[in-house]
Coordinates of C-alpha atoms and ligand atoms in Angstrom, one line a residue:
M221 CA 33.2 -59.6 -3.7
R222 CA 31.4 -62.9 -4.4
L223 CA 31.3 -63.3 -8.1
R224 CA 29.5 -66.7 -8.3
P225 CA 25.9 -65.2 -8.9
F226 CA 27.3 -62.9 -11.5
I227 CA 29.1 -65.6 -13.3
F228 CA 25.8 -67.5 -13.4
L229 CA 24.1 -64.4 -14.6
A230 CA 26.7 -63.9 -17.3
A231 CA 26.3 -67.6 -18.4
L232 CA 22.5 -67.2 -18.4
L233 CA 22.7 -64.1 -20.5
T234 CA 25.0 -65.9 -22.9
V235 CA 22.5 -68.7 -23.4
L236 CA 19.7 -66.3 -23.8
S237 CA 21.6 -64.2 -26.3
A238 CA 22.6 -67.3 -28.3
C239 CA 19.0 -68.1 -28.6
G240 CA 18.1 -64.6 -29.5
G241 CA 19.9 -64.5 -32.9
A242 CA 22.3 -61.8 -34.0
R243 CA 21.8 -59.0 -31.6
T244 CA 22.0 -55.5 -32.9
T245 CA 21.2 -53.6 -29.7
P246 CA 23.4 -53.9 -26.7
L247 CA 22.2 -55.6 -23.5
P248 CA 21.8 -53.4 -20.5
T249 CA 25.2 -53.3 -18.8
A250 CA 24.9 -55.4 -15.6
T251 CA 25.9 -53.5 -12.4
V252 CA 29.0 -55.6 -12.0
E253 CA 31.1 -55.7 -15.1
I254 CA 33.0 -58.9 -14.5
Y255 CA 35.1 -58.4 -17.6
R256 CA 36.6 -55.3 -16.0
D257 CA 37.6 -57.3 -12.9
P258 CA 41.3 -58.3 -13.1
A259 CA 40.7 -60.7 -10.2
A260 CA 38.1 -62.7 -12.2
A261 CA 39.0 -65.7 -14.2
I262 CA 39.8 -64.9 -17.8
A263 CA 37.1 -67.3 -19.0
A264 CA 34.5 -65.5 -16.9
R265 CA 35.7 -62.1 -18.1
V266 CA 35.5 -63.3 -21.7
E267 CA 31.9 -64.7 -21.4
D268 CA 30.7 -61.7 -19.5
L269 CA 32.1 -59.3 -22.2
L270 CA 31.0 -61.5 -25.1
Q271 CA 27.4 -61.5 -24.0
R272 CA 27.4 -57.7 -23.8
M273 CA 28.6 -57.3 -27.4
T274 CA 26.6 -56.5 -30.4
L275 CA 27.3 -58.3 -33.7
A276 CA 28.9 -55.1 -35.0
E277 CA 31.2 -55.0 -32.0
K278 CA 32.1 -58.7 -32.4
I279 CA 33.0 -58.3 -36.1
G280 CA 34.9 -55.1 -35.2
Q281 CA 37.1 -57.3 -33.0
M282 CA 37.9 -59.6 -35.9
T283 CA 39.2 -56.6 -38.0
L284 CA 42.9 -55.8 -38.2
I285 CA 43.7 -52.6 -40.0
E286 CA 47.0 -51.0 -41.1
K287 CA 47.6 -47.8 -39.2
N288 CA 47.6 -45.5 -42.2
S289 CA 44.3 -46.7 -43.4
L290 CA 42.1 -45.4 -40.6
T291 CA 41.9 -42.6 -38.0
P292 CA 41.6 -43.1 -34.3
D293 CA 38.0 -41.9 -34.7
Q294 CA 37.3 -44.7 -37.1
V295 CA 38.8 -47.2 -34.7
R296 CA 36.2 -46.0 -32.2
E297 CA 33.3 -45.8 -34.7
L298 CA 34.0 -49.4 -36.0
A299 CA 35.1 -50.9 -32.7
I300 CA 38.2 -52.2 -34.4
G301 CA 40.0 -55.0 -32.6
G302 CA 43.5 -54.6 -34.0
V303 CA 45.8 -52.1 -35.7
L304 CA 49.2 -52.9 -37.2
S305 CA 52.3 -51.3 -38.6
G306 CA 53.3 -53.2 -41.7
G307 CA 56.9 -53.3 -42.9
G308 CA 58.1 -49.7 -42.7
G309 CA 55.0 -48.7 -40.7
Y310 CA 56.8 -46.1 -38.5
P311 CA 54.9 -42.9 -37.4
S312 CA 54.4 -40.3 -40.2
T313 CA 55.6 -37.7 -37.7
E314 CA 59.0 -39.1 -36.9
N315 CA 60.5 -42.5 -36.5
S316 CA 61.4 -42.3 -32.8
P317 CA 60.4 -44.4 -29.7
A318 CA 58.4 -41.5 -28.3
A319 CA 56.5 -41.0 -31.6
W320 CA 55.8 -44.7 -31.8
A321 CA 54.4 -44.7 -28.3
D322 CA 52.2 -41.6 -29.1
M323 CA 50.9 -43.2 -32.3
V324 CA 49.9 -46.4 -30.6
N325 CA 48.4 -44.7 -27.6
Q326 CA 46.3 -42.5 -29.8
F327 CA 44.6 -45.5 -31.3
Q328 CA 44.3 -47.1 -27.9
R329 CA 42.6 -44.1 -26.4
A330 CA 40.1 -44.2 -29.2
A331 CA 39.4 -47.9 -28.6
L332 CA 39.0 -47.4 -24.9
S333 CA 36.4 -44.7 -25.5
T334 CA 34.1 -47.2 -27.2
R335 CA 31.0 -48.4 -25.4
L336 CA 32.6 -51.4 -23.9
G337 CA 36.2 -50.0 -23.9
I338 CA 37.9 -53.0 -25.4
P339 CA 41.5 -52.2 -26.1
I340 CA 43.1 -52.8 -29.5
I341 CA 46.0 -55.1 -29.9
Y342 CA 48.7 -53.3 -31.9
G343 CA 51.0 -55.5 -33.9
A344 CA 54.2 -55.2 -36.0
D345 CA 56.9 -57.4 -37.4
G346 CA 59.8 -57.5 -34.9
V347 CA 61.6 -60.2 -36.8
H348 CA 65.1 -59.1 -35.9
G349 CA 64.5 -56.6 -33.1
H350 CA 61.8 -53.9 -33.2
N351 CA 63.1 -53.4 -36.7
N352 CA 60.8 -50.7 -38.0
L353 CA 61.9 -48.4 -35.2
Y354 CA 64.9 -46.2 -35.7
G355 CA 67.2 -46.7 -32.7
A356 CA 66.1 -50.2 -31.9
V357 CA 68.9 -52.8 -31.8
I358 CA 68.8 -54.8 -35.0
F359 CA 69.7 -58.5 -34.4
P360 CA 71.0 -60.9 -37.0
H361 CA 68.2 -62.3 -39.2
N362 CA 67.0 -65.7 -38.2
I363 CA 69.3 -67.7 -40.6
G364 CA 72.3 -66.3 -38.7
L365 CA 70.7 -67.2 -35.4
G366 CA 70.1 -70.7 -36.9
A367 CA 73.9 -70.9 -37.6
A368 CA 74.6 -69.8 -34.0
N369 CA 72.1 -72.4 -32.8
D370 CA 72.2 -71.2 -29.2
P371 CA 68.7 -71.3 -27.6
V372 CA 69.8 -69.4 -24.5
L373 CA 71.1 -66.6 -26.6
I374 CA 67.9 -66.6 -28.7
E375 CA 65.7 -66.5 -25.6
Q376 CA 67.6 -63.4 -24.5
I377 CA 67.0 -61.9 -27.9
G378 CA 63.3 -62.6 -27.5
R379 CA 63.3 -60.8 -24.2
V380 CA 65.1 -57.7 -25.5
T381 CA 62.8 -57.6 -28.5
A382 CA 59.8 -57.8 -26.3
L383 CA 61.1 -55.0 -24.1
E384 CA 61.8 -52.6 -26.9
M385 CA 58.4 -53.3 -28.5
A386 CA 56.5 -53.0 -25.2
A387 CA 58.1 -49.6 -24.6
T388 CA 56.3 -48.4 -27.7
G389 CA 53.0 -50.2 -26.9
V390 CA 53.4 -52.7 -29.7
F391 CA 52.5 -55.8 -27.6
W392 CA 52.0 -58.1 -30.6
N393 CA 55.0 -59.4 -32.6
Y394 CA 54.5 -61.1 -36.0
A395 CA 57.4 -63.4 -35.1
P396 CA 58.9 -66.0 -35.0
A397 CA 58.7 -67.2 -38.5
V398 CA 58.9 -70.9 -38.2
M399 CA 59.1 -71.7 -41.9
V400 CA 61.3 -74.6 -42.9
P401 CA 62.8 -73.6 -46.3
Q402 CA 63.5 -76.4 -48.7
D403 CA 64.6 -74.1 -51.6
V404 CA 67.1 -71.3 -50.7
R405 CA 66.1 -69.4 -53.9
W406 CA 63.2 -68.3 -51.7
G407 CA 63.3 -64.6 -50.8
R408 CA 62.2 -65.5 -47.2
T409 CA 65.0 -68.0 -46.5
Y410 CA 66.7 -65.6 -44.2
E411 CA 63.6 -65.3 -42.0
A412 CA 63.9 -68.9 -41.2
Y413 CA 66.2 -70.5 -38.7
A414 CA 67.1 -73.7 -40.6
E415 CA 66.1 -76.3 -43.2
R416 CA 65.2 -78.9 -40.5
P417 CA 62.0 -78.9 -38.4
D418 CA 63.6 -79.9 -35.2
H419 CA 66.3 -77.1 -35.5
V420 CA 63.5 -74.6 -36.2
A421 CA 61.3 -75.8 -33.4
T422 CA 64.0 -75.6 -30.8
L423 CA 65.0 -72.0 -31.7
A424 CA 61.5 -70.8 -32.3
V425 CA 60.5 -72.0 -28.8
A426 CA 63.5 -70.3 -27.3
F427 CA 62.6 -67.0 -29.0
L428 CA 58.9 -67.3 -28.0
R429 CA 59.8 -68.1 -24.4
G430 CA 61.9 -65.0 -24.2
L431 CA 59.4 -62.8 -26.1
Q432 CA 56.4 -63.9 -24.0
A433 CA 58.1 -63.9 -20.6
P434 CA 55.8 -62.4 -18.0
D435 CA 58.4 -60.4 -16.2
I436 CA 59.6 -58.1 -19.0
A437 CA 56.8 -55.5 -18.8
P438 CA 54.2 -56.6 -16.3
P439 CA 51.2 -56.7 -16.2
N440 CA 51.7 -56.8 -19.9
R441 CA 53.2 -59.6 -21.8
V442 CA 54.2 -59.3 -25.5
I443 CA 52.9 -62.1 -27.6
G444 CA 54.4 -63.8 -30.6
T445 CA 52.9 -65.2 -33.8
P446 CA 54.5 -68.4 -35.2
K447 CA 54.1 -68.1 -39.0
H448 CA 53.1 -68.9 -41.8
Y449 CA 50.9 -71.9 -41.2
L450 CA 51.4 -74.2 -43.2
G451 CA 54.0 -75.3 -45.7
D452 CA 55.3 -71.9 -46.9
G453 CA 58.8 -73.3 -47.1
S454 CA 58.0 -76.0 -49.6
T455 CA 56.5 -74.2 -52.6
A456 CA 57.4 -75.1 -56.1
W457 CA 59.5 -72.8 -58.3
G458 CA 57.3 -70.9 -60.7
S459 CA 54.1 -71.7 -58.8
S460 CA 53.4 -68.3 -57.4
T461 CA 50.7 -66.1 -58.9
T462 CA 51.6 -63.0 -56.9
D463 CA 53.3 -60.2 -58.8
N464 CA 56.6 -61.6 -60.3
Y465 CA 57.2 -63.9 -57.4
Q466 CA 58.4 -67.4 -58.2
L467 CA 58.3 -69.3 -54.9
D468 CA 56.8 -67.0 -52.3
Q469 CA 53.0 -67.5 -51.9
G470 CA 53.2 -70.4 -54.3
E471 CA 51.9 -73.9 -54.3
T472 CA 53.3 -76.3 -51.7
F473 CA 54.5 -79.5 -53.3
G474 CA 54.5 -82.8 -51.5
D475 CA 51.9 -84.9 -49.7
E476 CA 50.3 -84.6 -46.4
A477 CA 52.9 -86.8 -44.8
M478 CA 55.6 -84.3 -45.9
L479 CA 53.6 -81.4 -44.5
R480 CA 53.2 -83.1 -41.2
A481 CA 56.8 -84.2 -41.0
V482 CA 58.6 -81.1 -42.2
H483 CA 56.3 -78.1 -41.5
L484 CA 54.0 -79.1 -38.6
P485 CA 56.6 -79.8 -35.8
P486 CA 57.5 -76.1 -35.2
Y487 CA 53.8 -75.4 -34.6
R488 CA 53.3 -78.3 -32.2
A489 CA 56.4 -77.1 -30.3
T490 CA 55.4 -73.4 -30.2
I491 CA 51.8 -74.2 -29.2
A492 CA 53.1 -76.3 -26.4
A493 CA 55.4 -73.3 -25.5
G494 CA 52.4 -71.0 -25.2
A495 CA 51.8 -69.5 -28.7
R496 CA 48.6 -67.4 -28.6
V497 CA 48.4 -66.4 -32.2
I498 CA 49.3 -68.2 -35.4
M499 CA 49.4 -66.5 -38.8
A500 CA 48.1 -68.4 -41.8
S501 CA 50.2 -68.8 -45.0
Y502 CA 49.6 -67.3 -48.4
S503 CA 50.7 -70.5 -49.9
S504 CA 48.4 -73.2 -51.3
W505 CA 48.3 -77.0 -51.1
N506 CA 46.6 -79.2 -53.5
G507 CA 45.3 -76.1 -55.2
Q508 CA 43.6 -74.7 -52.1
K509 CA 44.8 -71.5 -50.4
M510 CA 45.8 -72.3 -46.8
H511 CA 43.6 -69.5 -45.7
A512 CA 40.7 -71.4 -47.1
S513 CA 41.5 -74.8 -45.6
A514 CA 39.1 -75.8 -42.8
Y515 CA 41.1 -79.1 -42.6
W516 CA 44.4 -77.5 -41.8
L517 CA 43.2 -74.4 -39.9
T518 CA 40.4 -76.0 -37.9
D519 CA 40.6 -79.8 -37.9
V520 CA 44.3 -80.0 -37.5
L521 CA 45.5 -76.8 -35.9
K522 CA 42.6 -76.1 -33.6
G523 CA 41.3 -79.7 -33.3
E524 CA 44.2 -82.2 -33.4
L525 CA 46.9 -79.7 -32.1
G526 CA 44.5 -78.2 -29.6
F527 CA 45.4 -74.6 -30.5
N528 CA 43.1 -72.3 -28.5
G529 CA 44.5 -69.0 -29.5
F530 CA 43.5 -67.2 -32.6
V531 CA 44.4 -67.4 -36.3
V532 CA 45.3 -64.2 -38.0
S533 CA 45.3 -63.9 -41.8
D534 CA 48.3 -62.6 -43.6
W535 CA 48.2 -59.2 -45.3
A536 CA 45.2 -59.1 -47.6
A537 CA 45.6 -62.9 -48.0
I538 CA 41.9 -63.5 -47.8
D539 CA 41.4 -61.5 -51.0
Q540 CA 43.4 -64.1 -52.9
I541 CA 40.9 -66.9 -52.1
D542 CA 38.1 -65.7 -54.4
S543 CA 37.5 -62.9 -56.8
D544 CA 34.2 -62.3 -55.0
Y545 CA 35.3 -60.7 -51.8
T546 CA 32.2 -61.8 -49.8
R547 CA 32.7 -65.4 -50.8
A548 CA 36.4 -65.1 -49.9
V549 CA 35.5 -63.8 -46.5
I550 CA 32.9 -66.5 -45.9
T551 CA 35.4 -69.2 -46.9
A552 CA 38.2 -67.9 -44.8
I553 CA 36.2 -67.3 -41.6
N554 CA 34.5 -70.6 -41.9
A555 CA 37.8 -72.3 -42.5
G556 CA 39.1 -70.9 -39.2
V557 CA 40.6 -67.5 -39.7
D558 CA 39.6 -65.5 -36.6
M559 CA 41.1 -62.1 -37.4
N560 CA 41.5 -60.6 -40.8
M561 CA 44.6 -58.5 -41.6
A562 CA 42.4 -56.6 -44.1
P563 CA 44.6 -54.4 -44.1
Y564 CA 43.2 -51.3 -45.8
D565 CA 39.5 -51.3 -46.0
A566 CA 37.8 -52.1 -42.6
R567 CA 34.3 -51.3 -43.8
R568 CA 34.6 -53.6 -46.8
F569 CA 35.4 -56.5 -44.5
I570 CA 32.9 -55.6 -41.8
D571 CA 30.1 -55.2 -44.4
A572 CA 30.9 -58.5 -46.1
L573 CA 31.0 -60.5 -42.8
T574 CA 27.9 -58.8 -41.5
Q575 CA 26.1 -59.7 -44.7
A576 CA 27.4 -63.3 -44.4
V577 CA 26.1 -63.6 -40.8
A578 CA 22.7 -62.2 -41.9
S579 CA 22.4 -64.7 -44.7
G580 CA 23.5 -67.6 -42.4
A581 CA 26.6 -68.2 -44.5
V582 CA 28.7 -67.6 -41.4
S583 CA 27.1 -68.7 -38.1
E584 CA 27.1 -66.5 -35.0
A585 CA 28.6 -69.4 -33.2
R586 CA 31.6 -69.1 -35.5
I587 CA 31.8 -65.4 -34.8
D588 CA 31.5 -66.0 -31.1
D589 CA 34.3 -68.6 -31.3
A590 CA 36.6 -66.2 -33.1
V591 CA 35.8 -63.3 -30.7
R592 CA 36.2 -65.6 -27.7
R593 CA 39.7 -66.5 -28.9
I594 CA 40.6 -62.9 -29.6
L595 CA 39.3 -61.6 -26.2
T596 CA 41.1 -64.4 -24.3
V597 CA 44.4 -63.4 -25.8
K598 CA 43.8 -59.7 -25.0
F599 CA 43.0 -60.6 -21.4
T600 CA 46.0 -62.9 -21.2
M601 CA 48.2 -60.1 -22.4
G602 CA 47.1 -57.7 -19.7
L603 CA 45.8 -55.2 -22.2
F604 CA 42.7 -54.4 -20.2
E605 CA 44.8 -53.6 -17.2
Q606 CA 47.6 -51.8 -19.0
P607 CA 46.6 -50.8 -22.6
F608 CA 49.2 -48.1 -23.1
A609 CA 52.9 -48.1 -24.1
Q610 CA 55.2 -48.9 -21.3
T611 CA 57.0 -45.6 -21.7
D612 CA 59.2 -46.1 -18.6
L613 CA 61.1 -48.6 -20.8
L614 CA 61.7 -46.2 -23.6
A615 CA 65.2 -45.3 -22.3
Q616 CA 66.3 -48.9 -22.7
I617 CA 65.7 -49.0 -26.4
G618 CA 69.0 -49.6 -28.2
N619 CA 71.0 -49.5 -25.0
P620 CA 74.6 -50.7 -24.8
A621 CA 73.6 -54.0 -23.1
H622 CA 71.1 -54.8 -25.9
R623 CA 73.8 -54.0 -28.5
E624 CA 76.3 -56.2 -26.8
L625 CA 73.9 -59.1 -26.9
A626 CA 73.4 -58.5 -30.6
R627 CA 77.2 -58.3 -31.1
T628 CA 77.5 -61.7 -29.4
A629 CA 74.8 -63.1 -31.7
V630 CA 76.7 -61.8 -34.8
A631 CA 79.9 -63.4 -33.6
K632 CA 78.2 -66.7 -32.9
S633 CA 76.4 -66.6 -36.3
L634 CA 79.6 -66.5 -38.5
V635 CA 80.4 -69.8 -40.3
L636 CA 83.9 -70.4 -41.6
L637 CA 83.7 -72.3 -44.8
K638 CA 87.2 -72.1 -46.1
N639 CA 90.5 -71.2 -44.5
E640 CA 93.6 -71.9 -46.6
D641 CA 96.8 -71.9 -44.7
H642 CA 94.9 -70.8 -41.6
V643 CA 94.8 -67.2 -42.8
L644 CA 92.1 -66.7 -40.2
P645 CA 92.0 -65.5 -37.5
L646 CA 94.0 -62.4 -38.7
P647 CA 96.7 -60.9 -36.4
K648 CA 95.6 -57.5 -35.0
D649 CA 99.0 -56.0 -35.8
I650 CA 98.9 -56.9 -39.4
A651 CA 100.8 -54.2 -41.4
H652 CA 98.3 -53.6 -44.3
L653 CA 94.6 -54.4 -44.7
Y654 CA 92.8 -53.7 -47.9
I655 CA 89.0 -53.8 -47.6
G656 CA 86.6 -53.8 -50.6
G657 CA 82.9 -54.2 -51.2
Q658 CA 79.9 -52.0 -50.7
A659 CA 78.7 -54.3 -47.9
A660 CA 81.7 -53.5 -45.8
N661 CA 80.5 -50.0 -45.1
D662 CA 76.7 -50.1 -45.3
L663 CA 74.4 -50.7 -42.3
G664 CA 71.4 -51.2 -44.6
I665 CA 73.1 -54.0 -46.5
Q666 CA 74.3 -55.7 -43.4
S667 CA 70.8 -55.6 -41.9
G668 CA 68.8 -56.8 -44.9
G669 CA 65.1 -56.6 -45.5
W670 CA 62.6 -55.8 -42.7
T671 CA 64.8 -53.0 -41.5
I672 CA 63.1 -49.6 -41.2
E673 CA 61.5 -50.2 -44.5
W674 CA 59.7 -53.4 -45.6
Q675 CA 62.3 -54.1 -48.3
G676 CA 65.1 -52.6 -46.3
R677 CA 67.4 -50.1 -47.9
T678 CA 71.1 -49.4 -48.5
G679 CA 72.9 -46.7 -46.6
S680 CA 73.1 -45.5 -43.0
I681 CA 69.5 -46.2 -42.3
I682 CA 70.0 -47.1 -38.6
P683 CA 72.4 -46.4 -35.8
G684 CA 75.0 -49.2 -35.5
T685 CA 78.5 -50.3 -36.4
T686 CA 79.5 -51.2 -39.9
I687 CA 81.8 -54.2 -40.5
L688 CA 84.5 -51.8 -41.7
A689 CA 84.2 -49.7 -38.5
G690 CA 84.4 -52.9 -36.5
I691 CA 87.6 -53.9 -38.3
Q692 CA 89.2 -50.5 -38.0
A693 CA 88.5 -50.6 -34.2
A694 CA 89.9 -54.1 -33.9
V695 CA 93.3 -53.6 -35.5
S696 CA 96.4 -52.0 -34.0
P697 CA 97.1 -48.3 -34.5
Q698 CA 100.0 -49.2 -36.7
T699 CA 97.9 -51.2 -39.1
I700 CA 97.2 -49.3 -42.3
V701 CA 93.6 -50.0 -43.4
E702 CA 92.6 -48.9 -46.9
Y703 CA 89.0 -49.1 -47.8
N704 CA 87.6 -48.8 -51.3
Q705 CA 84.2 -50.1 -52.1
H706 CA 85.2 -50.9 -55.7
G707 CA 88.3 -52.8 -54.7
R708 CA 90.7 -50.3 -56.3
F709 CA 93.6 -49.6 -53.9
S710 CA 96.5 -47.1 -54.0
G711 CA 98.7 -49.3 -51.9
D712 CA 100.0 -52.8 -52.8
P713 CA 97.6 -55.5 -51.8
S714 CA 100.0 -58.1 -53.4
A715 CA 102.6 -57.4 -50.7
P716 CA 103.5 -60.3 -48.4
D717 CA 102.5 -58.4 -45.3
A718 CA 99.1 -57.5 -46.7
V719 CA 95.7 -59.2 -46.5
C720 CA 92.6 -58.3 -48.4
I721 CA 89.0 -58.6 -47.1
A722 CA 86.2 -58.4 -49.6
V723 CA 82.9 -57.9 -47.8
V724 CA 80.3 -58.5 -50.5
G725 CA 76.7 -59.3 -50.5
E726 CA 73.1 -59.2 -51.6
L727 CA 71.2 -55.9 -51.6
P728 CA 68.3 -55.9 -49.3
Y729 CA 65.0 -57.5 -50.2
A730 CA 62.0 -59.1 -48.5
E731 CA 59.5 -61.8 -49.4
G732 CA 58.9 -62.7 -53.0
R733 CA 60.9 -59.8 -54.3
G734 CA 63.9 -61.8 -53.2
D735 CA 63.1 -64.9 -55.0
S736 CA 66.2 -65.6 -57.0
A737 CA 66.6 -67.7 -60.1
S738 CA 70.4 -67.4 -60.1
L739 CA 71.5 -67.0 -56.4
S740 CA 74.3 -64.9 -57.8
L741 CA 76.0 -61.8 -56.3
P742 CA 75.0 -58.4 -57.8
P743 CA 77.2 -57.6 -60.8
G744 CA 78.9 -54.7 -59.0
E745 CA 80.0 -57.0 -56.2
Q746 CA 81.2 -59.5 -58.7
R747 CA 83.4 -56.9 -60.3
V748 CA 84.9 -56.1 -56.9
L749 CA 85.7 -59.7 -56.4
R750 CA 87.4 -60.1 -59.8
R751 CA 89.5 -57.0 -59.1
M752 CA 90.6 -58.2 -55.7
E753 CA 91.2 -61.7 -56.8
A754 CA 93.6 -60.3 -59.4
A755 CA 95.3 -57.8 -57.0
C756 CA 95.5 -59.5 -53.6
A757 CA 98.1 -61.9 -52.3
R758 CA 95.7 -63.2 -49.7
L759 CA 91.9 -62.7 -50.0
V760 CA 89.4 -63.3 -47.3
V761 CA 85.8 -63.1 -48.5
V762 CA 83.0 -62.2 -46.0
L763 CA 79.6 -62.9 -47.6
I764 CA 76.7 -60.8 -46.5
A765 CA 73.6 -62.6 -47.7
G766 CA 70.3 -64.0 -46.6
R767 CA 71.1 -67.5 -47.9
P768 CA 73.7 -69.5 -49.6
L769 CA 74.8 -68.2 -53.0
I770 CA 76.2 -70.1 -55.9
I771 CA 79.9 -69.4 -55.5
T772 CA 81.4 -72.8 -56.6
G773 CA 83.4 -71.3 -59.5
D774 CA 84.7 -68.4 -57.4
L775 CA 85.8 -70.3 -54.3
P776 CA 89.2 -71.5 -55.6
N777 CA 90.2 -67.9 -56.0
W778 CA 89.6 -67.2 -52.3
D779 CA 91.9 -68.0 -49.4
A780 CA 89.1 -67.9 -46.9
L781 CA 85.3 -67.7 -46.9
V782 CA 83.1 -66.6 -44.0
A783 CA 79.3 -66.7 -44.2
A784 CA 78.1 -63.7 -42.1
W785 CA 74.5 -63.8 -43.2
L786 CA 72.6 -60.5 -42.4
P787 CA 74.2 -59.4 -39.1
G788 CA 72.1 -56.4 -38.3
S789 CA 73.3 -53.2 -36.5
E790 CA 76.3 -54.6 -34.6
G791 CA 78.8 -55.3 -37.4
A792 CA 81.7 -55.2 -34.9
G793 CA 80.8 -58.8 -34.1
V794 CA 82.3 -59.8 -37.5
A795 CA 85.7 -58.3 -36.6
D796 CA 85.5 -60.0 -33.2
V797 CA 85.8 -63.3 -35.0
L798 CA 88.0 -62.3 -37.9
F799 CA 90.7 -61.2 -35.4
G800 CA 90.2 -63.9 -32.9
D801 CA 88.6 -62.2 -30.0
R802 CA 85.8 -64.7 -30.4
P803 CA 85.9 -68.1 -31.9
F804 CA 84.3 -69.3 -35.1
H805 CA 81.1 -70.9 -33.6
G806 CA 78.6 -71.1 -36.4
R807 CA 77.5 -74.2 -38.3
L808 CA 75.4 -74.1 -41.6
P809 CA 71.7 -74.2 -40.8
V810 CA 70.9 -74.9 -44.4
T811 CA 72.7 -76.9 -47.1
W812 CA 74.9 -74.9 -49.4
P813 CA 74.2 -76.0 -53.0
R814 CA 77.0 -76.6 -55.5
S815 CA 74.7 -75.7 -58.3
L816 CA 71.1 -74.6 -58.9
D817 CA 70.1 -78.1 -60.1
Q818 CA 70.4 -79.2 -56.5
L819 CA 67.4 -77.1 -55.6
P820 CA 65.0 -77.7 -54.0
L821 CA 66.7 -79.6 -51.3
G822 CA 67.2 -83.3 -52.1
T823 CA 67.0 -83.0 -55.8
G824 CA 69.9 -83.1 -58.3
A825 CA 73.0 -85.2 -58.4
G826 CA 76.2 -85.0 -56.4
E827 CA 77.2 -83.6 -53.1
P828 CA 76.4 -80.0 -52.0
L829 CA 79.2 -77.5 -51.8
F830 CA 78.9 -77.5 -48.1
P831 CA 76.5 -79.8 -46.1
Y832 CA 74.0 -78.8 -43.5
G833 CA 75.9 -78.5 -40.2
F834 CA 79.3 -77.7 -41.8
G835 CA 81.6 -75.1 -40.3
L836 CA 85.4 -75.0 -39.7
T837 CA 87.1 -74.0 -36.5
P838 CA 90.6 -72.7 -37.3
Ligands
LIG226 C1 53.6 -59.7 -44.8 C2 54.2 -61.0 -44.4 C3 54.0 -61.4 -43.0 C4 53.9 -60.1 -42.1 C5 52.7 -59.3 -42.5 C6 52.6 -58.0 -41.8 O1 53.1 -59.7 -46.1 O2 53.8 -62.1 -45.2 O3 55.1 -62.2 -42.6 O4 53.8 -60.5 -40.7 O5 52.7 -59.1 -43.9 O6 53.6 -57.2 -42.1

């Protein structure tokens, strides 16, 4: 079918409609709907569709709403462009792959029943696997992957994450986080790969390449979202005005040169690797919210870096710009935000932006630019051809191969920081093992935040293998393993043929709720350590934490120390290394401070406890 005349017609209609001001009634649908033709060039499909859209339909596309905040009928009525599951946003019916697919498909059917049938893009945070979904494999959080520092492995993790998300129709992943944390007191440190931009860039590109691979669920491709642009990892302690946060969502310190040197490189790299969406940061710079910065969002990101995808706001981040919501919307959209993660009140946003266009405060050209970007991404993802969950992939969710990959990642993430008298690796036929600490036997703790719930949760919240179970499976049948979470044992841990392992850690947290002034272990875990330090002849400490903790005073009491970060569902990977089936591979992706006065990075006197890149091999 010769499309040339129709492309000309579409272009002509575009020009006419641009001259005609904000259209409120739809144009007659031309006989050939180029936008529905998968053989047509994406640019032609976009222009053809754009010129058919009313202003209301365009603004609907710029609206991203949390799934509990609207019904499928409202998605249709408002021509909503995106729906998301926030942290913990699993289906209200049940948290299963099939229920996820049904939930997403319900919204999608509503979107397809609109006048133009534009599919929604459904998003969620798959920051360490499809982590809101019960049954998905849960990978180590990024800081552990940063310690593993294996791009091939991380690309594979991206692929598996994409597959498990595509199976449920969630084709949009709010990952990878490409933050470059400069102060490990930050509750989001564990979402980052490393403290150095080149390290972050290499691993983020690997993840994105895997996640966005075209062969995982054709014709669909899952897309990622490098976040949070720009400077989220360099906020000053005490500068946040959100809840009781200290660092998260605060004011970025440093000049433009620092921002460009430390925080921009991962965006350059991921844009070059095909990033189609970028999420703006809650943080501010020079007193201006990043969501309000036309310089950084438009001049630098879209102009200088040539980013031609779309910018999505963070969760209700636009609201933080101005107490007057309409002014906030005008500022953010004019600055370069293309889609607003509202996330609750669609009408409030739609009305505010409609009013802004009517008053001329936001031009229709800006609206068209935002919608053009959004539609281009949707066509690129194959959503028009295959809008529904790829349910033929459901059976692969959490399968043994995916879990084996995660177990390998866990093993590669462990960093050996101390090993007196080469106590590690342990022999598998050791006579007595005494294991203490809540984190030894708690899948929720070993997975951390962003697991089933936004903040994560302790307990058996996911299927997987605890660190204790991994140890019990690794040792010989003759080995006597005694576990007590409080570190109180009936046997004799002081015996020469005994070794103690204390698996202690932080309780789960996410975002600013994890901002920590002390970087200390919870009191209960400290009591376990004191008990075991007093009772044990040899004590190996395995630290389950999203970041370095201040353990300088405790370290002399331990024979060995292993940083295991937040390993996720496959805790057996820890035993693989403790008992020598796999080598210690990990190296510190962040500097381990000796004291709090060495934070943020580069301040304070003296050497760190362990430098960036440190890690022993027994
Ligand atoms: C959160 C986070 C962001 C996440 C979004 C959706 O507040 O800042 O990283 O992608 O909301 O859950």
